[in-house]
mmCIF file of C-alpha atoms in Angstrom:
data_model
loop_
_atom_site.group_PDB
_atom_site.id
_atom_site.type_symbol
_atom_site.label_atom_id
_atom_site.label_comp_id
_atom_site.label_asym_id
_atom_site.label_seq_id
_atom_site.Cartn_x
_atom_site.Cartn_y
_atom_site.Cartn_z
ATOM 1 C CA MET A 1 0.000 0.000 0.000
ATOM 2 C CA LYS A 2 1.314 3.427 -0.973
ATOM 3 C CA THR A 3 1.731 5.856 1.928
ATOM 4 C CA TYR A 4 1.827 9.584 1.150
ATOM 5 C CA ALA A 5 3.578 12.039 3.447
ATOM 6 C CA ILE A 6 1.529 15.232 3.720
ATOM 7 C CA ALA A 7 2.656 18.432 5.444
ATOM 8 C CA THR A 8 -0.201 20.422 6.986
ATOM 9 C CA ILE A 9 0.339 24.157 7.519
ATOM 10 C CA PRO A 10 -2.903 25.728 8.813
ATOM 11 C CA GLY A 11 -1.316 29.179 9.024
ATOM 12 C CA ASP A 12 -3.645 31.854 10.364
ATOM 13 C CA GLY A 13 -7.313 32.593 10.982
ATOM 14 C CA ILE A 14 -9.781 30.057 9.655
ATOM 15 C CA GLY A 15 -6.891 28.076 8.216
ATOM 16 C CA LEU A 16 -6.653 26.635 11.722
ATOM 17 C CA GLU A 17 -10.159 25.209 11.222
ATOM 18 C CA VAL A 18 -10.334 24.192 7.575
ATOM 19 C CA VAL A 19 -6.960 22.436 7.297
ATOM 20 C CA PRO A 20 -7.783 19.975 10.117
ATOM 21 C CA ALA A 21 -11.119 19.425 8.373
ATOM 22 C CA GLY A 22 -9.246 18.688 5.147
ATOM 23 C CA GLN A 23 -6.985 16.245 6.958
ATOM 24 C CA GLN A 24 -10.052 14.551 8.428
ATOM 25 C CA VAL A 25 -11.597 14.133 4.971
ATOM 26 C CA LEU A 26 -8.385 12.749 3.456
ATOM 27 C CA GLN A 27 -8.132 10.264 6.301
ATOM 28 C CA ALA A 28 -11.769 9.233 5.813
ATOM 29 C CA LEU A 29 -11.034 8.620 2.146
ATOM 30 C CA ALA A 30 -8.054 6.429 2.999
ATOM 31 C CA ASP A 31 -10.048 4.583 5.676
ATOM 32 C CA ALA A 32 -12.775 3.825 3.131
ATOM 33 C CA GLY A 33 -10.383 1.559 1.254
ATOM 34 C CA GLY A 34 -8.642 3.732 -1.284
ATOM 35 C CA GLY A 35 -5.605 1.469 -1.450
ATOM 36 C CA PHE A 36 -3.349 4.146 0.027
ATOM 37 C CA ALA A 37 -2.583 5.755 3.358
ATOM 38 C CA PHE A 38 -1.453 9.142 4.634
ATOM 39 C CA THR A 39 1.007 10.300 7.248
ATOM 40 C CA PHE A 40 0.462 13.893 8.304
ATOM 41 C CA GLU A 41 3.017 16.208 9.861
ATOM 42 C CA HIS A 42 1.773 19.459 11.349
ATOM 43 C CA PHE A 43 3.767 22.694 11.049
ATOM 44 C CA GLY A 44 2.524 25.497 13.289
ATOM 45 C CA TRP A 45 3.941 28.371 11.266
ATOM 46 C CA GLY A 46 2.149 31.688 10.837
ATOM 47 C CA GLY A 47 1.252 34.724 12.902
ATOM 48 C CA ASP A 48 1.645 33.066 16.298
ATOM 49 C CA TRP A 49 5.017 31.652 15.252
ATOM 50 C CA TYR A 50 6.043 35.164 14.169
ATOM 51 C CA ARG A 51 5.146 36.627 17.556
ATOM 52 C CA ALA A 52 7.200 33.965 19.282
ATOM 53 C CA HIS A 53 10.182 33.807 16.918
ATOM 54 C CA GLY A 54 10.210 36.993 14.834
ATOM 55 C CA GLU A 55 9.683 35.099 11.564
ATOM 56 C CA MET A 56 6.715 33.445 9.867
ATOM 57 C CA MET A 57 8.553 30.141 9.417
ATOM 58 C CA PRO A 58 12.012 28.881 10.376
ATOM 59 C CA ALA A 59 14.961 29.630 8.132
ATOM 60 C CA ASP A 60 15.342 25.900 7.446
ATOM 61 C CA GLY A 61 11.611 25.341 7.005
ATOM 62 C CA LEU A 62 11.860 24.467 3.326
ATOM 63 C CA GLU A 63 14.166 21.584 4.129
ATOM 64 C CA ALA A 64 11.600 20.211 6.571
ATOM 65 C CA LEU A 65 9.030 20.220 3.758
ATOM 66 C CA ARG A 66 11.205 19.074 0.875
ATOM 67 C CA GLY A 67 10.707 15.332 1.353
ATOM 68 C CA LYS A 68 6.910 15.505 1.560
ATOM 69 C CA ASP A 69 4.635 14.304 -1.216
ATOM 70 C CA ALA A 70 2.387 17.377 -0.936
ATOM 71 C CA ILE A 71 1.544 20.317 1.307
ATOM 72 C CA LEU A 72 -1.951 21.250 2.528
ATOM 73 C CA PHE A 73 -1.940 24.959 3.395
ATOM 74 C CA GLY A 74 -4.566 27.112 5.112
ATOM 75 C CA SER A 75 -3.953 30.843 4.934
ATOM 76 C CA ALA A 76 -1.434 33.564 5.699
ATOM 77 C CA GLY A 77 -2.686 36.789 7.223
ATOM 78 C CA ASP A 78 -2.940 38.338 10.663
ATOM 79 C CA PRO A 79 -4.495 41.744 11.406
ATOM 80 C CA LYS A 80 -1.680 42.512 13.866
ATOM 81 C CA ILE A 81 1.114 41.805 11.362
ATOM 82 C CA PRO A 82 1.635 43.737 8.096
ATOM 83 C CA ASP A 83 0.270 41.787 5.133
ATOM 84 C CA HIS A 84 3.521 41.878 3.194
ATOM 85 C CA VAL A 85 5.289 40.278 6.171
ATOM 86 C CA THR A 86 2.816 37.409 6.471
ATOM 87 C CA LEU A 87 2.635 36.733 2.727
ATOM 88 C CA TRP A 88 6.337 36.957 1.899
ATOM 89 C CA GLY A 89 7.363 35.248 5.121
ATOM 90 C CA LEU A 90 5.277 32.110 4.613
ATOM 91 C CA ARG A 91 3.208 31.403 1.511
ATOM 92 C CA LEU A 92 5.447 33.113 -1.024
ATOM 93 C CA LYS A 93 8.546 31.793 0.699
ATOM 94 C CA ILE A 94 7.291 28.285 0.022
ATOM 95 C CA CYS A 95 5.952 28.966 -3.485
ATOM 96 C CA GLN A 96 9.125 30.666 -4.663
ATOM 97 C CA GLY A 97 11.467 28.464 -2.642
ATOM 98 C CA PHE A 98 10.046 25.361 -4.332
ATOM 99 C CA ASP A 99 9.535 27.085 -7.722
ATOM 100 C CA GLN A 100 5.834 26.237 -7.748
ATOM 101 C CA TYR A 101 5.439 28.326 -10.859
ATOM 102 C CA ALA A 102 1.958 27.198 -11.961
ATOM 103 C CA ASN A 103 -0.927 28.339 -9.792
ATOM 104 C CA VAL A 104 -4.012 26.479 -10.995
ATOM 105 C CA ARG A 105 -7.514 27.589 -9.994
ATOM 106 C CA PRO A 106 -10.523 25.614 -11.290
ATOM 107 C CA THR A 107 -13.896 27.313 -11.055
ATOM 108 C CA ARG A 108 -17.380 25.994 -11.681
ATOM 109 C CA ILE A 109 -20.827 26.265 -10.180
ATOM 110 C CA LEU A 110 -21.274 23.306 -7.847
ATOM 111 C CA PRO A 111 -24.682 21.615 -7.445
ATOM 112 C CA GLY A 112 -27.089 23.419 -5.144
ATOM 113 C CA ILE A 113 -25.219 26.736 -5.131
ATOM 114 C CA ASP A 114 -27.098 29.885 -6.103
ATOM 115 C CA ALA A 115 -24.548 31.787 -8.180
ATOM 116 C CA PRO A 116 -25.077 35.505 -8.835
ATOM 117 C CA LEU A 117 -25.220 35.312 -12.654
ATOM 118 C CA LYS A 118 -28.875 34.403 -13.048
ATOM 119 C CA ARG A 119 -28.724 33.755 -16.789
ATOM 120 C CA CYS A 120 -25.614 31.596 -16.469
ATOM 121 C CA ARG A 121 -26.118 27.840 -16.617
ATOM 122 C CA PRO A 122 -23.682 25.654 -14.643
ATOM 123 C CA GLN A 123 -22.218 24.311 -17.887
ATOM 124 C CA ASP A 124 -21.496 27.905 -18.985
ATOM 125 C CA LEU A 125 -19.095 28.507 -16.105
ATOM 126 C CA ASP A 126 -16.506 25.742 -16.052
ATOM 127 C CA TRP A 127 -13.109 27.407 -16.104
ATOM 128 C CA VAL A 128 -9.514 26.809 -15.127
ATOM 129 C CA ILE A 129 -7.366 29.889 -14.509
ATOM 130 C CA VAL A 130 -3.607 29.363 -14.763
ATOM 131 C CA ARG A 131 -1.645 31.996 -12.874
ATOM 132 C CA GLU A 132 2.067 32.555 -13.387
ATOM 133 C CA ASN A 133 3.220 32.080 -9.808
ATOM 134 C CA SER A 134 6.928 32.893 -9.660
ATOM 135 C CA GLU A 135 7.652 36.297 -11.177
ATOM 136 C CA GLY A 136 5.726 39.117 -12.858
ATOM 137 C CA GLU A 137 4.256 41.743 -10.563
ATOM 138 C CA TYR A 138 5.061 39.675 -7.456
ATOM 139 C CA ALA A 139 8.723 39.100 -8.229
ATOM 140 C CA GLY A 140 9.692 41.180 -5.200
ATOM 141 C CA VAL A 141 11.925 43.530 -7.183
ATOM 142 C CA GLY A 142 11.843 47.120 -5.975
ATOM 143 C CA GLY A 143 12.594 49.263 -2.978
ATOM 144 C CA ARG A 144 12.019 52.453 -1.005
ATOM 145 C CA ALA A 145 14.235 55.442 -0.345
ATOM 146 C CA HIS A 146 14.030 58.748 1.550
ATOM 147 C CA GLN A 147 11.247 57.422 3.757
ATOM 148 C CA GLY A 148 9.336 60.116 5.607
ATOM 149 C CA HIS A 149 10.659 62.917 3.391
ATOM 150 C CA PRO A 150 8.819 64.816 0.636
ATOM 151 C CA ILE A 151 11.055 63.110 -1.943
ATOM 152 C CA GLU A 152 10.190 59.618 -0.729
ATOM 153 C CA VAL A 153 10.113 57.110 -3.574
ATOM 154 C CA ALA A 154 8.945 53.510 -3.814
ATOM 155 C CA THR A 155 9.135 51.076 -6.722
ATOM 156 C CA ASP A 156 7.737 47.652 -7.512
ATOM 157 C CA VAL A 157 9.054 46.233 -10.763
ATOM 158 C CA SER A 158 7.206 43.594 -12.756
ATOM 159 C CA LEU A 159 9.868 41.145 -13.828
ATOM 160 C CA MET A 160 9.210 38.715 -16.660
ATOM 161 C CA THR A 161 11.724 36.324 -18.159
ATOM 162 C CA ARG A 162 11.456 34.436 -21.427
ATOM 163 C CA ALA A 163 11.978 31.173 -19.544
ATOM 164 C CA GLY A 164 9.248 32.017 -17.032
ATOM 165 C CA VAL A 165 6.705 33.076 -19.648
ATOM 166 C CA GLU A 166 7.459 30.165 -21.962
ATOM 167 C CA ARG A 167 6.965 27.560 -19.271
ATOM 168 C CA ILE A 168 3.650 28.962 -17.993
ATOM 169 C CA MET A 169 2.332 29.372 -21.544
ATOM 170 C CA ARG A 170 3.344 25.822 -22.396
ATOM 171 C CA TYR A 171 1.705 24.547 -19.189
ATOM 172 C CA ALA A 172 -1.540 26.432 -19.977
ATOM 173 C CA PHE A 173 -1.678 25.275 -23.598
ATOM 174 C CA ARG A 174 -1.060 21.682 -22.507
ATOM 175 C CA LEU A 175 -3.813 21.958 -19.874
ATOM 176 C CA ALA A 176 -6.233 23.407 -22.433
ATOM 177 C CA GLN A 177 -5.282 20.628 -24.842
ATOM 178 C CA GLY A 178 -6.410 18.045 -22.286
ATOM 179 C CA ARG A 179 -9.825 19.630 -21.728
ATOM 180 C CA PRO A 180 -12.810 18.863 -23.974
ATOM 181 C CA ARG A 181 -13.104 22.320 -25.559
ATOM 182 C CA LYS A 182 -9.360 22.794 -26.212
ATOM 183 C CA LEU A 183 -9.832 26.536 -25.770
ATOM 184 C CA LEU A 184 -7.389 28.993 -24.177
ATOM 185 C CA THR A 185 -7.609 32.726 -23.493
ATOM 186 C CA VAL A 186 -4.351 34.606 -22.952
ATOM 187 C CA VAL A 187 -4.917 37.647 -20.736
ATOM 188 C CA THR A 188 -2.702 40.653 -21.364
ATOM 189 C CA LYS A 189 -2.352 44.409 -20.935
ATOM 190 C CA SER A 190 0.087 45.033 -23.755
ATOM 191 C CA ASN A 191 -1.708 48.152 -24.968
ATOM 192 C CA ALA A 192 -0.445 50.043 -21.905
ATOM 193 C CA GLN A 193 2.479 47.923 -20.691
ATOM 194 C CA ARG A 194 4.521 48.025 -23.849
ATOM 195 C CA HIS A 195 7.587 46.016 -22.876
ATOM 196 C CA ALA A 196 7.039 42.957 -20.664
ATOM 197 C CA MET A 197 3.435 42.411 -21.731
ATOM 198 C CA VAL A 198 4.343 42.713 -25.400
ATOM 199 C CA MET A 199 6.931 39.992 -24.825
ATOM 200 C CA TRP A 200 4.206 37.979 -23.056
ATOM 201 C CA ASP A 201 2.019 38.249 -26.172
ATOM 202 C CA GLU A 202 4.864 37.353 -28.531
ATOM 203 C CA ILE A 203 5.766 34.246 -26.537
ATOM 204 C CA ALA A 204 2.110 33.183 -26.444
ATOM 205 C CA GLN A 205 2.057 33.360 -30.241
ATOM 206 C CA GLN A 206 5.256 31.317 -30.474
ATOM 207 C CA VAL A 207 4.137 28.624 -28.025
ATOM 208 C CA ALA A 208 0.720 28.383 -29.711
ATOM 209 C CA ALA A 209 2.441 26.977 -32.800
ATOM 210 C CA GLU A 210 3.312 23.876 -30.739
ATOM 211 C CA PHE A 211 -0.396 23.219 -30.056
ATOM 212 C CA PRO A 212 -2.247 23.453 -33.377
ATOM 213 C CA ASP A 213 -5.278 21.652 -31.944
ATOM 214 C CA VAL A 214 -5.836 24.367 -29.282
ATOM 215 C CA THR A 215 -7.970 27.349 -30.240
ATOM 216 C CA TRP A 216 -6.735 30.452 -28.482
ATOM 217 C CA ASP A 217 -7.492 34.133 -28.268
ATOM 218 C CA LYS A 218 -6.122 37.181 -26.474
ATOM 219 C CA GLU A 219 -8.025 39.515 -24.136
ATOM 220 C CA LEU A 220 -7.035 42.685 -22.306
ATOM 221 C CA VAL A 221 -7.425 42.152 -18.570
ATOM 222 C CA ASP A 222 -9.996 44.921 -18.126
ATOM 223 C CA ALA A 223 -12.108 43.533 -20.963
ATOM 224 C CA MET A 224 -11.692 40.070 -19.455
ATOM 225 C CA THR A 225 -13.558 41.089 -16.305
ATOM 226 C CA ALA A 226 -16.550 42.130 -18.424
ATOM 227 C CA ARG A 227 -16.332 38.967 -20.522
ATOM 228 C CA MET A 228 -16.395 36.788 -17.395
ATOM 229 C CA VAL A 229 -19.661 38.430 -16.360
ATOM 230 C CA ASN A 230 -21.342 38.887 -19.740
ATOM 231 C CA ARG A 231 -20.090 35.899 -21.773
ATOM 232 C CA PRO A 232 -18.999 33.172 -19.352
ATOM 233 C CA ALA A 233 -19.668 30.393 -21.862
ATOM 234 C CA SER A 234 -16.981 31.837 -24.165
ATOM 235 C CA ILE A 235 -14.271 30.982 -21.595
ATOM 236 C CA ASP A 236 -12.638 27.671 -20.750
ATOM 237 C CA THR A 237 -8.925 27.797 -19.842
ATOM 238 C CA VAL A 238 -7.246 31.115 -19.011
ATOM 239 C CA VAL A 239 -3.595 32.058 -18.517
ATOM 240 C CA ALA A 240 -2.558 35.352 -16.946
ATOM 241 C CA THR A 241 0.225 37.035 -15.034
ATOM 242 C CA ASN A 242 0.668 36.774 -11.277
ATOM 243 C CA LEU A 243 -1.321 39.935 -10.508
ATOM 244 C CA HIS A 244 -3.945 39.665 -13.227
ATOM 245 C CA ALA A 245 -4.812 36.046 -12.424
ATOM 246 C CA ASP A 246 -4.847 36.793 -8.698
ATOM 247 C CA ILE A 247 -7.634 39.310 -9.286
ATOM 248 C CA LEU A 248 -9.513 37.403 -11.983
ATOM 249 C CA SER A 249 -9.630 34.188 -9.965
ATOM 250 C CA ASP A 250 -11.294 35.949 -7.032
ATOM 251 C CA LEU A 251 -13.892 37.335 -9.431
ATOM 252 C CA ALA A 252 -14.340 33.833 -10.837
ATOM 253 C CA ALA A 253 -14.917 32.377 -7.376
ATOM 254 C CA ALA A 254 -17.475 35.070 -6.559
ATOM 255 C CA LEU A 255 -19.310 34.392 -9.824
ATOM 256 C CA ALA A 256 -19.399 30.695 -8.918
ATOM 257 C CA GLY A 257 -21.062 31.495 -5.602
ATOM 258 C CA SER A 258 -18.429 32.133 -2.921
ATOM 259 C CA LEU A 259 -14.727 32.477 -2.221
ATOM 260 C CA GLY A 260 -15.316 29.776 0.385
ATOM 261 C CA ILE A 261 -15.657 27.034 -2.229
ATOM 262 C CA ALA A 262 -12.653 27.899 -4.395
ATOM 263 C CA PRO A 263 -9.486 25.749 -4.461
ATOM 264 C CA THR A 264 -6.010 26.268 -5.800
ATOM 265 C CA GLY A 265 -2.846 24.325 -6.403
ATOM 266 C CA ASN A 266 0.655 25.785 -6.387
ATOM 267 C CA ILE A 267 2.260 23.307 -8.737
ATOM 268 C CA ASP A 268 5.821 22.364 -9.579
ATOM 269 C CA PRO A 269 5.053 20.579 -12.867
ATOM 270 C CA GLU A 270 8.521 19.051 -12.969
ATOM 271 C CA ARG A 271 7.946 17.514 -9.500
ATOM 272 C CA ARG A 272 11.345 18.560 -8.189
ATOM 273 C CA CYS A 273 9.700 19.700 -4.948
ATOM 274 C CA PRO A 274 6.339 19.130 -3.258
ATOM 275 C CA SER A 275 3.397 21.089 -4.594
ATOM 276 C CA MET A 276 1.087 22.988 -2.242
ATOM 277 C CA PHE A 277 -2.722 23.033 -2.195
ATOM 278 C CA GLU A 278 -4.913 25.605 -0.463
ATOM 279 C CA PRO A 279 -8.309 27.290 -0.449
ATOM 280 C CA ILE A 280 -8.191 30.842 -1.780
ATOM 281 C CA HIS A 281 -10.420 32.466 0.840
ATOM 282 C CA GLY A 282 -7.724 33.897 3.119
ATOM 283 C CA SER A 283 -7.569 34.005 6.894
ATOM 284 C CA ALA A 284 -11.014 35.639 7.511
ATOM 285 C CA PHE A 285 -10.235 36.690 11.068
ATOM 286 C CA ASP A 286 -13.753 38.101 11.464
ATOM 287 C CA ILE A 287 -15.164 34.564 11.721
ATOM 288 C CA MET A 288 -12.126 32.815 13.174
ATOM 289 C CA GLY A 289 -12.864 30.301 15.925
ATOM 290 C CA GLN A 290 -16.628 30.441 15.446
ATOM 291 C CA GLY A 291 -17.013 27.272 13.398
ATOM 292 C CA LEU A 292 -18.531 29.223 10.498
ATOM 293 C CA ALA A 293 -15.821 28.718 7.867
ATOM 294 C CA ASN A 294 -16.765 26.921 4.673
ATOM 295 C CA PRO A 295 -14.402 23.946 4.286
ATOM 296 C CA ILE A 296 -15.452 23.153 0.701
ATOM 297 C CA GLY A 297 -12.553 25.168 -0.768
ATOM 298 C CA THR A 298 -10.155 23.062 1.287
ATOM 299 C CA PHE A 299 -11.871 19.812 0.310
ATOM 300 C CA TRP A 300 -11.722 20.739 -3.375
ATOM 301 C CA SER A 301 -8.028 21.586 -2.870
ATOM 302 C CA CYS A 302 -7.666 18.048 -1.487
ATOM 303 C CA VAL A 303 -9.180 16.790 -4.748
ATOM 304 C CA MET A 304 -6.417 18.624 -6.616
ATOM 305 C CA LEU A 305 -3.841 17.193 -4.208
ATOM 306 C CA LEU A 306 -5.069 13.656 -4.939
ATOM 307 C CA GLU A 307 -5.017 14.270 -8.681
ATOM 308 C CA HIS A 308 -1.440 15.512 -8.404
ATOM 309 C CA LEU A 309 -0.488 12.337 -6.521
ATOM 310 C CA GLY A 310 -1.974 10.239 -9.309
ATOM 311 C CA GLU A 311 -4.962 9.056 -7.257
ATOM 312 C CA ALA A 312 -7.548 9.972 -9.893
ATOM 313 C CA GLU A 313 -10.235 7.555 -8.691
ATOM 314 C CA ALA A 314 -9.997 8.781 -5.100
ATOM 315 C CA ALA A 315 -10.106 12.376 -6.328
ATOM 316 C CA GLN A 316 -13.291 11.634 -8.243
ATOM 317 C CA ARG A 317 -14.865 9.972 -5.192
ATOM 318 C CA LEU A 318 -14.096 13.010 -3.051
ATOM 319 C CA MET A 319 -15.436 15.415 -5.685
ATOM 320 C CA GLN A 320 -18.658 13.415 -5.902
ATOM 321 C CA ALA A 321 -19.012 13.585 -2.115
ATOM 322 C CA ILE A 322 -18.444 17.355 -2.201
ATOM 323 C CA GLU A 323 -21.084 17.820 -4.899
ATOM 324 C CA ALA A 324 -23.586 15.669 -3.013
ATOM 325 C CA VAL A 325 -23.110 17.829 0.074
ATOM 326 C CA THR A 326 -23.313 21.206 -1.702
ATOM 327 C CA ALA A 327 -26.522 20.001 -3.377
ATOM 328 C CA ASP A 328 -28.161 19.954 0.063
ATOM 329 C CA PRO A 329 -29.112 23.520 1.150
ATOM 330 C CA ALA A 330 -29.204 22.345 4.776
ATOM 331 C CA LEU A 331 -25.429 21.906 4.520
ATOM 332 C CA HIS A 332 -24.675 25.386 3.213
ATOM 333 C CA THR A 333 -22.483 27.571 5.407
ATOM 334 C CA ARG A 334 -23.145 31.260 6.025
ATOM 335 C CA ASP A 335 -21.256 32.458 2.938
ATOM 336 C CA LEU A 336 -23.719 30.440 0.825
ATOM 337 C CA GLY A 337 -26.752 31.795 2.667
ATOM 338 C CA GLY A 338 -27.127 28.866 5.050
ATOM 339 C CA SER A 339 -26.511 28.157 8.714
ATOM 340 C CA ALA A 340 -24.451 24.951 8.614
ATOM 341 C CA ARG A 341 -21.205 24.891 10.528
ATOM 342 C CA THR A 342 -17.754 23.747 9.472
ATOM 343 C CA GLU A 343 -18.125 20.506 11.400
ATOM 344 C CA ASP A 344 -21.544 19.787 9.820
ATOM 345 C CA VAL A 345 -20.133 19.978 6.298
ATOM 346 C CA THR A 346 -17.040 17.976 7.264
ATOM 347 C CA ARG A 347 -19.091 15.252 8.918
ATOM 348 C CA ALA A 348 -21.409 15.014 5.892
ATOM 349 C CA VAL A 349 -18.535 14.647 3.422
ATOM 350 C CA CYS A 350 -16.863 12.010 5.605
ATOM 351 C CA ALA A 351 -20.156 10.112 5.872
ATOM 352 C CA ARG A 352 -20.473 10.103 2.089
ATOM 353 C CA LEU A 353 -16.959 8.712 1.748
ATOM 354 C CA ALA A 354 -17.618 6.035 4.350
ATOM 355 C CA ARG A 355 -20.577 4.762 2.301
#
């Protein structure tokens, strides 16, 4: 029997609630006879670790994670710690340290969820957004000088490399190629950003020649937001820069019903290092510790984790259990207009898996 070593990093806020729920669901899946087992190792990094140690994770933290098969992550964010400290000190340190350059965010309307686009059928909104996850606007290049003076200056430089753009384009085209519609939209802003984004467009054109069976088009990011609302059925697979996809994927999750249901995978396609899976909803300190968090985003992230491990049948079983639970309005959490609690949804999914 194959045993997978999983690192769990709840992080901050409701991550402390949804990651244990995700672990519980994975264990229930294994217990139901999946032909595999899990060993979990907990890492208590995040805001509390920062207050105790002055850093979000230990300097040698990556080495502690390197031998794992996958990472299940909760959230990074604490109202008492600056956001750039929490993000760069934990999540981005792992993503960039392990070169998890493909951030993959599937979005669709799950059964039973009342999405805000009333004329949109569930089959019209079935997207995968591929986000370049290692450079671009979040490369970390920049600085500040003359702080506190009238001449104070601050810069953030969007850094794009040919190697970085080529590999994310190739990943997105290959992903689109494997989906039924074989359709890809390349998001850009090359009308205003006339250097890096023009290179982005040129490389998209070059890589497209390797995938003649994929139909692709190009859309300016501002027009893309309108297209997602007005013509959702025209979209299938999307590739965008670090910043653009960060924004568009939150819009996508909202259009599908809630940020609470949305998953993501930070993928190293070459499998040199473990990939990391997480819900996109953030730390949500306003509901922390109240048992109100929606764990569906974490469970769907576990589906992606299983797919990455090659356990396609188990991933399908978990997704079917998730869909059966979301189809029941009595099991909707507050973000979906219901009154169910985190433990209610978790228990229902586990019960489905046990059957």
